[in-house]
Coordinates of C-alpha atoms and ligand atoms in Angstrom, one line a residue:
Chain A
M3 CA 0.0 0.0 0.0
V4 CA 2.9 2.3 0.5
T5 CA 5.7 4.0 -1.1
W6 CA 5.7 7.7 -0.4
T7 CA 5.6 9.4 2.9
P8 CA 6.2 13.0 3.7
G9 CA 7.5 12.8 7.3
V10 CA 7.7 15.8 9.4
P11 CA 8.9 17.5 12.5
L12 CA 6.5 18.7 15.1
N13 CA 7.1 18.5 18.8
P14 CA 10.3 19.6 20.4
I15 CA 10.4 21.4 17.3
D16 CA 7.5 23.8 17.6
E17 CA 10.2 26.4 17.7
F18 CA 11.8 25.2 14.5
F19 CA 8.4 24.7 12.8
Q20 CA 7.3 28.2 13.6
R21 CA 10.4 30.1 12.8
E22 CA 12.4 28.2 10.3
T23 CA 11.6 25.5 7.8
V24 CA 7.9 25.3 7.3
L25 CA 7.1 22.4 4.9
R26 CA 7.1 18.7 5.3
R27 CA 9.7 16.5 3.6
P28 CA 8.8 13.6 1.4
F29 CA 10.4 10.2 2.1
S30 CA 9.9 6.7 0.8
I31 CA 9.3 4.0 3.2
G32 CA 12.2 1.5 3.1
G33 CA 10.7 -1.0 5.4
L34 CA 7.8 -1.4 7.9
R35 CA 7.5 -3.7 10.8
R36 CA 4.4 -4.0 12.9
R37 CA 5.0 -4.6 16.7
G38 CA 1.5 -4.9 18.2
A39 CA 0.1 -1.4 18.4
T40 CA 3.2 0.3 17.2
C41 CA 5.1 0.1 14.0
E42 CA 8.6 0.7 13.0
I43 CA 9.3 2.5 9.7
D44 CA 12.6 2.7 8.0
I45 CA 13.4 6.1 6.4
I46 CA 16.7 6.6 4.7
G47 CA 17.9 9.9 3.5
R48 CA 20.9 12.2 3.1
T49 CA 21.3 15.6 4.8
I50 CA 21.0 18.2 2.0
G51 CA 19.3 21.2 3.6
P52 CA 17.7 22.6 6.7
G53 CA 14.8 20.1 6.9
T54 CA 16.9 17.0 6.5
R55 CA 19.5 18.4 8.8
F56 CA 16.9 18.9 11.4
L57 CA 15.5 15.3 10.9
G58 CA 19.0 14.0 11.0
S59 CA 19.7 15.7 14.3
M60 CA 16.8 14.0 16.1
K61 CA 17.6 11.6 18.9
P62 CA 15.9 8.3 19.9
G63 CA 12.8 9.3 21.8
D64 CA 12.3 12.6 20.1
E65 CA 8.8 13.1 18.7
T66 CA 7.8 13.8 15.2
D67 CA 4.7 13.6 13.1
I68 CA 4.2 11.6 9.9
L69 CA 1.5 12.1 7.3
G70 CA 1.1 9.0 5.1
P71 CA 1.3 6.6 3.4
L72 CA 0.6 8.9 0.5
G73 CA 0.5 8.2 -3.2
R74 CA 0.6 5.0 -5.2
P75 CA 3.2 2.3 -4.8
F76 CA 5.0 0.0 -7.2
I77 CA 2.7 -2.8 -8.4
P78 CA 4.2 -5.9 -9.8
V79 CA 3.8 -6.3 -13.6
E80 CA 2.2 -9.7 -14.4
G81 CA 3.6 -12.4 -16.6
V82 CA 7.4 -11.7 -16.4
M83 CA 10.1 -14.0 -15.2
V84 CA 12.1 -11.5 -13.1
H85 CA 11.4 -8.2 -11.5
V86 CA 14.5 -6.0 -11.8
L87 CA 14.9 -3.2 -9.3
V88 CA 17.3 -0.5 -10.4
S89 CA 18.4 2.2 -8.0
G90 CA 20.9 5.0 -7.9
G91 CA 22.4 6.5 -4.8
V92 CA 19.8 6.8 -2.0
G93 CA 17.0 5.9 -4.4
F94 CA 16.8 2.3 -3.2
P95 CA 14.3 2.5 -0.2
P96 CA 11.1 2.1 -2.1
L97 CA 12.6 -0.8 -4.0
L98 CA 13.6 -2.4 -0.8
W99 CA 10.0 -2.2 0.3
F100 CA 8.9 -3.6 -3.1
A101 CA 11.4 -6.4 -2.9
D102 CA 9.8 -7.5 0.4
R103 CA 6.4 -7.5 -1.3
L104 CA 7.7 -9.5 -4.3
Q105 CA 9.2 -12.1 -1.9
R106 CA 5.9 -12.5 -0.1
E107 CA 4.2 -13.0 -3.4
R108 CA 6.9 -15.5 -4.4
R109 CA 8.1 -13.5 -7.3
R110 CA 11.7 -13.4 -8.4
A111 CA 13.6 -10.2 -8.0
T112 CA 17.1 -9.0 -8.8
A113 CA 18.4 -5.6 -7.7
V114 CA 20.9 -3.3 -9.5
C115 CA 22.3 -0.6 -7.3
G116 CA 24.7 2.1 -8.5
A117 CA 26.8 4.7 -6.8
R118 CA 29.5 7.1 -7.9
T119 CA 32.1 5.5 -5.6
R120 CA 32.4 2.9 -2.9
D121 CA 32.0 5.3 0.0
L122 CA 28.7 6.6 -1.4
L123 CA 27.0 3.2 -1.7
P124 CA 24.4 3.3 1.0
L125 CA 24.0 -0.5 1.4
T126 CA 25.5 -3.0 3.8
M127 CA 27.8 -5.4 2.0
T128 CA 28.0 -8.9 3.4
A129 CA 30.3 -10.1 0.6
E130 CA 32.3 -8.3 -2.1
P131 CA 30.0 -7.8 -5.1
D132 CA 30.9 -9.3 -8.4
S133 CA 33.1 -7.0 -10.5
G134 CA 31.8 -8.6 -13.7
G135 CA 28.2 -7.4 -13.2
R136 CA 26.7 -10.7 -12.1
E137 CA 24.0 -10.8 -9.3
T138 CA 25.1 -12.3 -6.0
M139 CA 23.7 -12.2 -2.4
C140 CA 26.1 -9.4 -1.5
A141 CA 23.8 -6.6 -0.1
S142 CA 22.1 -7.6 3.1
E143 CA 19.2 -5.2 2.6
F144 CA 18.1 -7.0 -0.6
A145 CA 19.3 -10.4 0.5
A146 CA 16.8 -10.2 3.3
S147 CA 14.1 -10.4 0.6
S148 CA 16.1 -13.1 -1.3
A149 CA 17.0 -10.7 -4.0
P150 CA 20.5 -11.1 -5.5
T151 CA 22.2 -7.8 -6.3
I152 CA 24.5 -6.3 -8.9
I153 CA 26.5 -3.3 -7.7
T154 CA 28.0 -0.7 -10.0
S155 CA 30.3 2.2 -9.3
D156 CA 31.4 4.9 -11.7
D157 CA 35.0 4.6 -10.7
G158 CA 35.1 0.8 -10.2
T159 CA 35.9 1.0 -6.5
I160 CA 33.1 -1.5 -5.8
G161 CA 31.3 -4.0 -7.9
M162 CA 31.2 -3.5 -11.7
K163 CA 32.9 -0.4 -13.1
G164 CA 30.2 1.5 -15.0
T165 CA 26.6 2.6 -14.6
T166 CA 23.4 0.8 -13.6
A167 CA 22.4 1.2 -17.3
D168 CA 25.4 -0.9 -18.3
A169 CA 24.5 -3.5 -15.7
L170 CA 20.9 -3.5 -16.7
T171 CA 21.7 -4.0 -20.4
G172 CA 23.8 -7.1 -19.5
L173 CA 21.1 -8.5 -17.2
L174 CA 18.2 -8.0 -19.7
D175 CA 20.4 -9.8 -22.3
R176 CA 20.8 -12.7 -20.0
L177 CA 17.1 -12.8 -19.2
G178 CA 16.1 -12.5 -22.8
N179 CA 14.1 -9.4 -21.8
D180 CA 11.7 -11.6 -19.9
A181 CA 11.5 -9.0 -17.1
A182 CA 9.9 -5.8 -15.8
V183 CA 12.0 -3.0 -14.5
Y184 CA 11.3 -0.7 -11.5
T185 CA 13.5 2.3 -10.9
C186 CA 14.2 5.0 -8.4
G187 CA 17.1 7.4 -8.2
P188 CA 18.5 10.5 -10.0
E189 CA 16.2 11.5 -12.9
R190 CA 19.1 11.2 -15.4
M191 CA 19.7 7.6 -14.4
M192 CA 15.9 6.7 -14.6
R193 CA 15.7 8.3 -18.0
R194 CA 18.6 6.0 -19.3
V195 CA 16.9 3.0 -17.7
A196 CA 13.6 3.9 -19.3
E197 CA 15.2 4.3 -22.7
I198 CA 16.8 0.9 -22.5
C199 CA 13.5 -0.7 -21.5
A200 CA 11.6 1.1 -24.2
A201 CA 14.0 -0.1 -26.9
R202 CA 13.5 -3.7 -25.6
R203 CA 9.8 -3.4 -25.0
V204 CA 10.3 -4.2 -21.4
A205 CA 7.8 -2.6 -19.0
C206 CA 9.4 0.1 -16.8
R207 CA 8.0 1.9 -13.8
A208 CA 9.7 4.9 -12.2
A209 CA 9.3 6.5 -8.8
L210 CA 9.8 10.2 -9.4
E211 CA 11.0 12.9 -7.1
R212 CA 9.5 16.4 -7.2
V213 CA 9.5 19.4 -4.9
M214 CA 6.5 18.8 -2.8
G215 CA 4.6 21.4 -0.7
C216 CA 1.8 19.3 0.7
G217 CA 1.8 15.6 -0.4
M218 CA -2.0 15.7 -0.4
G219 CA -2.8 17.1 -3.9
T220 CA -3.7 20.6 -2.9
C221 CA -0.7 22.8 -3.6
Q222 CA -0.2 21.8 -7.3
S223 CA 3.6 22.1 -6.9
C224 CA 4.7 18.5 -7.7
V225 CA 3.7 18.2 -11.4
V226 CA 5.1 15.6 -13.7
A227 CA 4.7 16.0 -17.5
L228 CA 3.2 12.8 -19.1
K229 CA 2.8 12.1 -22.8
D230 CA -0.7 11.8 -24.1
E231 CA -2.7 11.8 -27.3
S232 CA -3.9 15.4 -27.0
E233 CA -2.9 18.2 -29.4
R234 CA -0.3 19.5 -27.0
G235 CA 1.0 15.9 -26.6
W236 CA 1.4 15.9 -22.9
H237 CA -0.3 16.9 -19.6
Y238 CA 0.6 17.4 -16.0
E239 CA -0.2 15.0 -13.2
L240 CA 0.5 15.4 -9.5
C241 CA 3.5 13.3 -8.3
C242 CA 2.1 13.2 -4.7
T243 CA -1.3 11.7 -5.4
H244 CA -1.1 10.2 -8.9
G245 CA 2.5 9.1 -8.4
P246 CA 5.2 8.9 -7.4
V247 CA 5.3 5.7 -9.5
F248 CA 4.6 6.3 -13.2
D249 CA 4.8 4.3 -16.3
A250 CA 8.3 5.4 -17.4
A251 CA 7.3 5.3 -21.1
R252 CA 4.9 8.1 -20.5
V253 CA 7.2 10.4 -18.6
M254 CA 8.6 13.5 -20.2
W255 CA 12.0 13.6 -18.4
E256 CA 13.2 16.9 -16.9
S257 CA 16.9 16.0 -17.2
H258 CA 18.4 16.0 -20.6
A259 CA 20.8 13.1 -20.4
Chain B
M23 CA -12.8 23.0 28.1
Q24 CA -16.2 23.1 26.5
A25 CA -15.9 24.8 23.1
T26 CA -19.7 25.3 23.2
A27 CA -19.5 27.7 26.1
V28 CA -18.5 30.5 23.9
D29 CA -20.0 31.7 20.6
L30 CA -17.5 31.4 17.7
S31 CA -20.0 32.3 15.0
V32 CA -19.4 35.4 12.9
Q33 CA -21.4 37.3 10.3
L34 CA -19.5 37.7 7.0
G35 CA -21.9 40.1 5.2
R36 CA -25.0 38.1 4.4
L37 CA -23.2 34.8 5.4
R38 CA -23.3 33.3 8.8
L39 CA -20.2 31.3 9.6
A40 CA -20.1 28.8 12.4
N41 CA -16.6 30.0 13.3
P42 CA -14.2 32.6 11.8
V43 CA -11.7 30.1 10.4
V44 CA -11.6 29.8 6.6
T45 CA -9.3 27.8 4.4
V46 CA -7.9 30.0 1.6
S47 CA -7.7 29.6 -2.1
G48 CA -4.9 27.5 -3.6
T49 CA -4.1 25.7 -0.4
C50 CA -7.0 23.3 0.1
G51 CA -7.8 22.0 -3.4
Y52 CA -11.4 22.0 -4.8
G53 CA -13.1 20.2 -1.9
M54 CA -12.5 16.8 -0.4
E55 CA -8.7 16.6 -0.6
Y56 CA -8.2 17.1 3.1
A57 CA -11.3 15.0 4.1
P58 CA -9.1 12.0 5.1
Y59 CA -7.3 14.2 7.6
F60 CA -9.8 16.7 9.0
D61 CA -13.5 17.1 9.3
L62 CA -14.1 19.9 6.9
A63 CA -17.5 20.6 8.4
R64 CA -15.6 22.2 11.3
L65 CA -14.5 25.0 9.0
G66 CA -16.2 28.4 9.1
A67 CA -15.9 28.3 5.3
F68 CA -13.8 26.8 2.5
T69 CA -12.3 28.5 -0.5
T70 CA -11.6 26.7 -3.8
K71 CA -8.5 27.0 -6.0
A72 CA -8.9 29.8 -8.6
V73 CA -11.3 29.0 -11.5
T74 CA -10.6 30.6 -14.8
P75 CA -12.8 30.4 -18.0
E76 CA -10.5 27.9 -19.7
P77 CA -8.4 25.2 -18.1
R78 CA -4.8 26.3 -17.3
I79 CA -1.9 23.9 -17.0
G80 CA 0.1 26.4 -14.9
N81 CA 3.7 27.2 -14.8
E82 CA 6.6 24.8 -15.4
P83 CA 8.2 23.3 -12.3
D84 CA 9.8 24.0 -10.0
R85 CA 6.7 25.8 -8.8
I86 CA 7.5 26.2 -5.1
C87 CA 10.5 26.9 -2.9
E88 CA 10.8 27.0 0.8
V89 CA 12.3 30.1 2.3
R90 CA 12.9 31.0 5.9
A91 CA 9.5 31.1 7.7
G92 CA 7.6 30.8 4.5
M93 CA 7.4 29.7 0.9
L94 CA 7.4 31.1 -2.6
N95 CA 4.9 29.7 -5.1
A96 CA 4.4 30.3 -8.8
I97 CA 1.7 27.7 -9.6
G98 CA 0.4 29.9 -12.4
L99 CA -3.3 29.5 -11.5
A100 CA -3.2 25.8 -12.7
N101 CA -6.9 24.8 -12.7
V102 CA -9.4 22.7 -14.4
G103 CA -11.3 25.6 -16.0
L104 CA -15.0 26.6 -15.6
E105 CA -16.6 23.8 -17.5
A106 CA -14.8 20.9 -15.7
F107 CA -15.2 22.8 -12.4
V108 CA -19.0 22.9 -12.8
R109 CA -19.1 19.3 -14.0
D110 CA -16.6 17.6 -11.7
K111 CA -15.9 19.8 -8.7
L112 CA -19.1 21.7 -7.9
P113 CA -21.1 18.5 -7.0
E114 CA -18.4 17.8 -4.3
L115 CA -18.9 21.1 -2.5
P116 CA -22.0 20.2 -0.5
K117 CA -20.0 17.3 1.0
L118 CA -17.8 19.8 2.7
G119 CA -20.5 20.6 5.3
C120 CA -19.5 24.2 5.4
P121 CA -20.1 27.3 3.2
A122 CA -18.0 27.1 0.0
L123 CA -16.4 30.2 -1.5
V124 CA -15.2 30.0 -5.1
N125 CA -12.0 31.9 -6.1
V126 CA -12.3 33.4 -9.6
A127 CA -9.5 34.7 -11.8
G128 CA -9.1 35.9 -15.3
H129 CA -7.2 38.1 -17.7
S130 CA -10.0 40.5 -18.7
I131 CA -13.2 41.9 -17.3
D132 CA -15.0 39.5 -19.6
D133 CA -13.2 36.5 -18.1
Y134 CA -14.4 37.4 -14.6
V135 CA -17.9 38.2 -15.8
K136 CA -18.1 35.0 -17.7
V137 CA -17.1 32.8 -14.7
C138 CA -19.2 34.7 -12.2
R139 CA -22.3 34.8 -14.4
A140 CA -22.0 31.0 -14.8
L141 CA -21.4 30.2 -11.2
D142 CA -23.7 32.7 -9.4
P143 CA -27.0 30.9 -9.9
L144 CA -25.6 27.4 -9.1
P145 CA -26.4 25.9 -5.8
G146 CA -23.7 25.1 -3.4
I147 CA -21.7 28.3 -3.8
A148 CA -22.0 30.7 -0.9
G149 CA -19.6 33.3 -2.2
L150 CA -17.4 34.3 -5.1
E151 CA -14.0 35.7 -4.3
L152 CA -12.3 37.7 -7.1
N153 CA -8.6 37.1 -7.2
V154 CA -7.4 40.3 -8.6
S155 CA -4.0 39.9 -7.1
C156 CA -2.2 36.8 -8.4
P157 CA 1.4 37.7 -8.9
N158 CA 2.2 34.6 -10.9
V159 CA 0.5 35.2 -14.2
A160 CA 1.6 37.8 -16.7
D161 CA -1.1 40.4 -16.2
G162 CA -2.5 39.1 -12.9
L163 CA -1.6 42.1 -10.9
V164 CA -3.0 44.7 -13.2
F165 CA -6.5 44.7 -11.7
G166 CA -5.0 44.5 -8.2
T167 CA -2.8 47.5 -8.5
D168 CA -5.0 50.1 -10.4
P169 CA -7.9 51.4 -8.3
G170 CA -9.8 52.7 -11.4
L171 CA -9.5 49.3 -13.2
L172 CA -10.5 47.5 -10.0
R173 CA -13.6 49.6 -9.6
E174 CA -14.6 48.9 -13.2
L175 CA -14.0 45.2 -12.8
V176 CA -16.0 44.9 -9.6
T177 CA -18.8 47.0 -11.0
A178 CA -19.0 44.7 -14.0
V179 CA -19.1 41.6 -11.9
R180 CA -21.6 43.1 -9.5
G181 CA -24.0 43.3 -12.4
V182 CA -24.1 39.6 -12.8
V183 CA -23.8 38.4 -9.2
R184 CA -27.1 38.3 -7.4
R185 CA -27.1 35.4 -5.1
A186 CA -23.5 34.7 -3.9
L187 CA -21.6 37.0 -1.6
L188 CA -19.2 39.1 -3.6
I189 CA -15.7 39.1 -2.1
V190 CA -12.7 40.9 -3.5
K191 CA -9.2 39.6 -2.6
L192 CA -6.6 42.4 -2.4
S193 CA -3.0 42.4 -3.4
P194 CA -0.4 43.5 -0.9
N195 CA 1.9 44.5 -3.8
V196 CA 0.6 48.1 -3.8
S197 CA 1.7 51.3 -2.0
D198 CA -1.7 51.9 -0.4
V199 CA -4.0 48.9 0.1
A200 CA -6.7 51.2 1.5
A201 CA -7.2 52.8 -1.9
M202 CA -7.7 49.4 -3.5
A203 CA -10.1 48.5 -0.7
R204 CA -12.1 51.7 -1.3
A205 CA -12.3 51.0 -5.1
A206 CA -13.5 47.4 -4.5
I207 CA -16.2 48.6 -2.1
E208 CA -17.3 51.4 -4.5
G209 CA -17.6 48.7 -7.2
G210 CA -19.9 46.7 -4.9
A211 CA -17.7 44.3 -2.9
E212 CA -19.6 42.9 0.1
A213 CA -16.4 41.6 1.8
L214 CA -12.6 41.8 1.3
S215 CA -9.9 39.2 1.6
V216 CA -6.7 40.7 2.8
I217 CA -4.0 39.7 1.7
N218 CA -2.8 37.6 -1.2
T219 CA 0.9 36.7 -1.5
L220 CA 3.8 39.2 -1.8
L221 CA 6.0 39.2 -4.8
G222 CA 9.3 37.6 -4.0
M223 CA 12.4 35.7 -5.4
A224 CA 14.9 33.2 -4.2
I225 CA 18.2 32.4 -6.0
D226 CA 20.1 29.2 -6.4
I227 CA 23.7 30.2 -5.7
D228 CA 25.1 27.2 -7.5
E229 CA 23.3 27.7 -10.7
W230 CA 22.9 31.5 -10.5
R231 CA 19.3 31.1 -11.4
P232 CA 16.0 31.8 -9.6
M233 CA 14.8 28.8 -7.6
L234 CA 11.4 29.0 -9.3
A235 CA 11.1 28.3 -13.1
N236 CA 8.9 31.3 -13.3
G237 CA 11.6 33.5 -11.8
T238 CA 9.4 35.2 -9.2
G239 CA 6.7 33.9 -7.0
G240 CA 4.3 34.8 -4.2
L241 CA 5.6 34.7 -0.6
S242 CA 3.3 33.2 2.0
G243 CA 3.6 31.7 5.4
P244 CA 4.6 33.2 8.8
A245 CA 7.1 35.5 7.1
I246 CA 4.3 37.7 5.8
K247 CA 2.1 37.8 8.9
P248 CA 3.1 41.2 10.3
I249 CA 2.5 42.8 6.9
A250 CA -0.9 41.1 6.6
V251 CA -1.9 42.2 10.1
Q252 CA -0.9 45.8 9.3
M253 CA -2.8 45.8 6.1
V254 CA -6.0 44.4 7.7
S255 CA -5.7 47.1 10.4
R256 CA -5.2 49.7 7.8
V257 CA -8.1 48.6 5.5
Y258 CA -10.4 48.2 8.6
R259 CA -9.8 51.7 10.0
A260 CA -9.4 53.6 6.8
V261 CA -12.3 52.1 4.9
A262 CA -14.1 48.9 5.9
R263 CA -15.2 49.7 9.4
D264 CA -17.2 52.7 8.6
V265 CA -19.1 51.1 5.7
G266 CA -19.6 47.8 7.5
V267 CA -17.7 45.6 5.0
P268 CA -16.2 42.6 6.7
I269 CA -12.6 41.4 6.2
I270 CA -11.2 37.9 5.8
G271 CA -7.7 38.4 7.2
M272 CA -5.0 36.0 6.0
G273 CA -1.3 35.7 5.6
G274 CA 0.9 33.5 7.7
V275 CA -1.8 32.3 10.2
Q276 CA -0.6 29.1 11.9
T277 CA -1.8 29.3 15.5
W278 CA -4.8 30.6 17.4
E279 CA -2.7 33.5 18.7
D280 CA -2.2 34.6 15.1
A281 CA -5.9 34.4 14.5
V282 CA -6.5 36.7 17.6
E283 CA -4.1 39.2 16.1
F284 CA -6.1 39.4 12.9
L285 CA -9.4 39.6 14.7
L286 CA -8.2 42.5 16.9
A287 CA -6.8 44.2 13.8
G288 CA -10.3 44.2 12.3
A289 CA -10.8 40.9 10.5
T290 CA -14.2 39.2 10.9
A291 CA -12.9 35.9 9.6
V292 CA -9.3 34.5 9.5
G293 CA -7.9 32.6 6.6
V294 CA -5.4 29.7 6.9
G295 CA -3.3 28.7 3.8
T296 CA 0.3 27.6 3.9
A297 CA -0.1 26.2 7.4
L298 CA -2.5 23.5 6.0
F299 CA 0.3 22.0 4.0
I300 CA 2.2 21.3 7.2
D301 CA -0.8 20.3 9.3
P302 CA -4.3 20.1 7.7
T303 CA -5.9 20.0 11.1
T304 CA -4.7 23.5 11.9
P305 CA -8.2 25.1 11.6
G306 CA -9.6 22.9 14.3
K307 CA -6.7 23.7 16.6
I308 CA -7.2 27.4 16.0
C309 CA -11.0 27.1 16.9
D310 CA -10.2 25.2 20.1
G311 CA -7.5 27.8 21.0
L312 CA -9.9 30.7 20.2
A313 CA -12.7 29.2 22.4
A314 CA -10.3 28.7 25.3
Y315 CA -8.9 32.2 24.9
L316 CA -12.4 33.8 24.9
Q317 CA -13.3 31.8 28.0
R318 CA -10.2 32.9 29.8
R319 CA -10.9 36.5 29.0
G320 CA -14.5 36.1 30.0
L321 CA -15.8 36.9 26.6
A322 CA -19.0 35.4 25.3
S323 CA -18.4 35.8 21.6
V324 CA -15.5 35.9 19.2
R325 CA -17.2 39.0 17.6
E326 CA -16.2 40.9 20.7
L327 CA -12.6 40.8 19.5
V328 CA -13.1 42.2 16.0
G329 CA -11.3 45.5 15.5
Q330 CA -10.7 46.0 19.3
L331 CA -7.0 46.8 18.7
K332 CA -6.1 49.8 20.9
L333 CA -4.5 52.2 18.6
G334 CA -4.7 56.0 18.5
E335 CA -6.0 57.3 15.2
G336 CA -2.6 58.8 14.6
G337 CA -1.1 55.3 14.8
S338 CA 0.9 53.8 12.0
S339 CA -1.9 51.9 10.6
A340 CA -4.2 54.9 10.1
R341 CA -2.0 56.3 7.4
P342 CA 0.2 54.7 4.7
G343 CA 3.9 55.2 4.7
P344 CA 6.8 54.4 6.9
A345 CA 6.2 54.8 10.6
A346 CA 8.8 52.6 12.2
G347 CA 12.1 54.1 13.2
Ligands
FMN426 C1 0.5 27.2 -3.3 C2 -0.4 28.4 -3.2 C3 -1.4 28.7 -4.2 C4 -2.3 29.8 -4.1 N1 -3.2 29.9 -5.1 C5 -4.1 31.0 -4.9 C6 -5.2 31.1 -5.9 O1 -5.4 30.3 -6.8 N2 -6.0 32.2 -5.7 C7 -5.8 33.1 -4.7 O2 -6.6 34.1 -4.7 N3 -4.8 33.0 -3.8 C8 -4.0 31.9 -3.9 N4 -2.9 31.8 -3.0 C9 -2.8 32.8 -1.9 C10 -3.5 32.4 -0.6 O3 -4.8 32.1 -0.8 C11 -3.2 33.4 0.6 O4 -3.8 34.6 0.2 C12 -1.8 33.6 0.9 O5 -1.0 32.4 0.7 C13 -1.5 34.1 2.3 O6 -2.0 33.1 3.3 P1 -1.0 32.0 4.0 O7 0.3 32.7 4.4 O8 -1.8 31.5 5.1 O9 -0.7 31.0 2.9 C14 -2.1 30.7 -3.0 C15 -1.1 30.5 -2.1 C16 -0.3 29.4 -2.1 C17 0.8 29.2 -1.1
FES427 S1 2.8 18.1 -3.2 FE1 1.1 19.5 -3.1 S2 -0.1 18.8 -4.8 FE2 1.5 17.4 -4.8

């Protein structure tokens, strides 16, 4: 049911809320464990501005306020042999969540995770990944859902030297394109992934990131341009309520690769 | 604390509101978007996103940007247009359980007249609010900054609005907001919304570009509250009080204390916008806070606060121009 959750500061933070940063921050849910009346949610992010700095400075026991789950999650495409989960940088949490669902539904998943360099790979390695771009049970986060993982790095300091697009191409070759692809990460990377899939007629779903004011469909800030049959050839949809997962073939990408 | 012990109802011209808290245009969708989070029947009134004669896709993203104690937006009046509004959105309004105000925008007098003429006779619309002050469309500010044009616009719309309460929403991007208020009232406005967003800009220092694709945007949130309070006070004292035209005060309201400031300054109702994005239950919290405040002060009705600011007529809000040292 879940992929997208703006999480937000409230309590000790009234001060902060009233004087400084005013808006919520969107996060994907990486994992969720129910413990009786409470539930544990994994949120993974990087500090990039005042809001994430604030969230990062919270200590265990501090109170906050979450609005969610919001939006529409990844849904498995039917009739394919393998579900391929391609992430770049800190884009992997929604795919982790999805890997768990795929495992529960006894579907086969393979993850492809890329980073610029070894130190920026946000996963826990239990074994050195294959440098030839083969999937192995090397990343504990995905191994927990029985998904083997291919790791790539731009500089070759970990896994295969190259991009997730390179690794995906090899993987789809080996699978004879009998796969569906789900991706989350930098828009430039998702665009490459979408192009590879389109050329091979492989279904591709992308979880997009947009600047979000509300997460509830009221502020109209989070628009994604989607191709359509109209005269203009495209229209806007809201990332927060209609997305964040879209059919990648319909997306008009913002980044020009 | 029993919220029923005090009377929160207010009279906005011909409209009776159960309480003074109103959600403002562009921050609460067309109707039921916040229903999963908050009982909208608890609102004094609800205001829709702007409706223009034709659908508008709005500006390119990025459309918003957070700034200290506020945000900039340049949505560009993205809306479904009059036809789709009447077909798809209007039937939803009765589900709100509170009076619905429809925000109307356009590029010409004809645009406003067309939308208002179409909407006025339709059931479910308690008021029409003319947005003459949108800073995010090419000529959006023209009506909002020229008193002569504003009077002409309101007069024209007045001619086609018979049933709904006619509200004019003023722009703060003027040197004397009272002159605009006077023009709106002379044209036939029955209530005034004060204020819309202030024109602003934020710059990405890595890219040397504006943060918003549109370049500039409208500033909202707590950052603008003192300006809004001043403008409400000014409009109230200089124009609205004497002719009995009620004001919906808005701009940066987040707490019940903010609401009290606006009421004291002369607002009959108080609008909540940007704060809804952070917490859609804000209006209920403000009502509870207001009720408790009135009880503590031994007041029976929220109406006893309206315009009670103690200010000599020579005070800064009686005249335009700089007064602070
Ligand atoms: C995202 C956004 C969209 C808005 N759209 C409209 C609009 O369509 N029509 C209008 O009259 N005002 C619009 N406004 C202005 C608000 O109604 C309100 O006047 C202003 O934001 C000040 O209140 P606040 O500080 O509580 O948000 C918009 C404001 C925001 C933040
Ligand atoms: S974030 Fe506000 S409409 Fe999507």
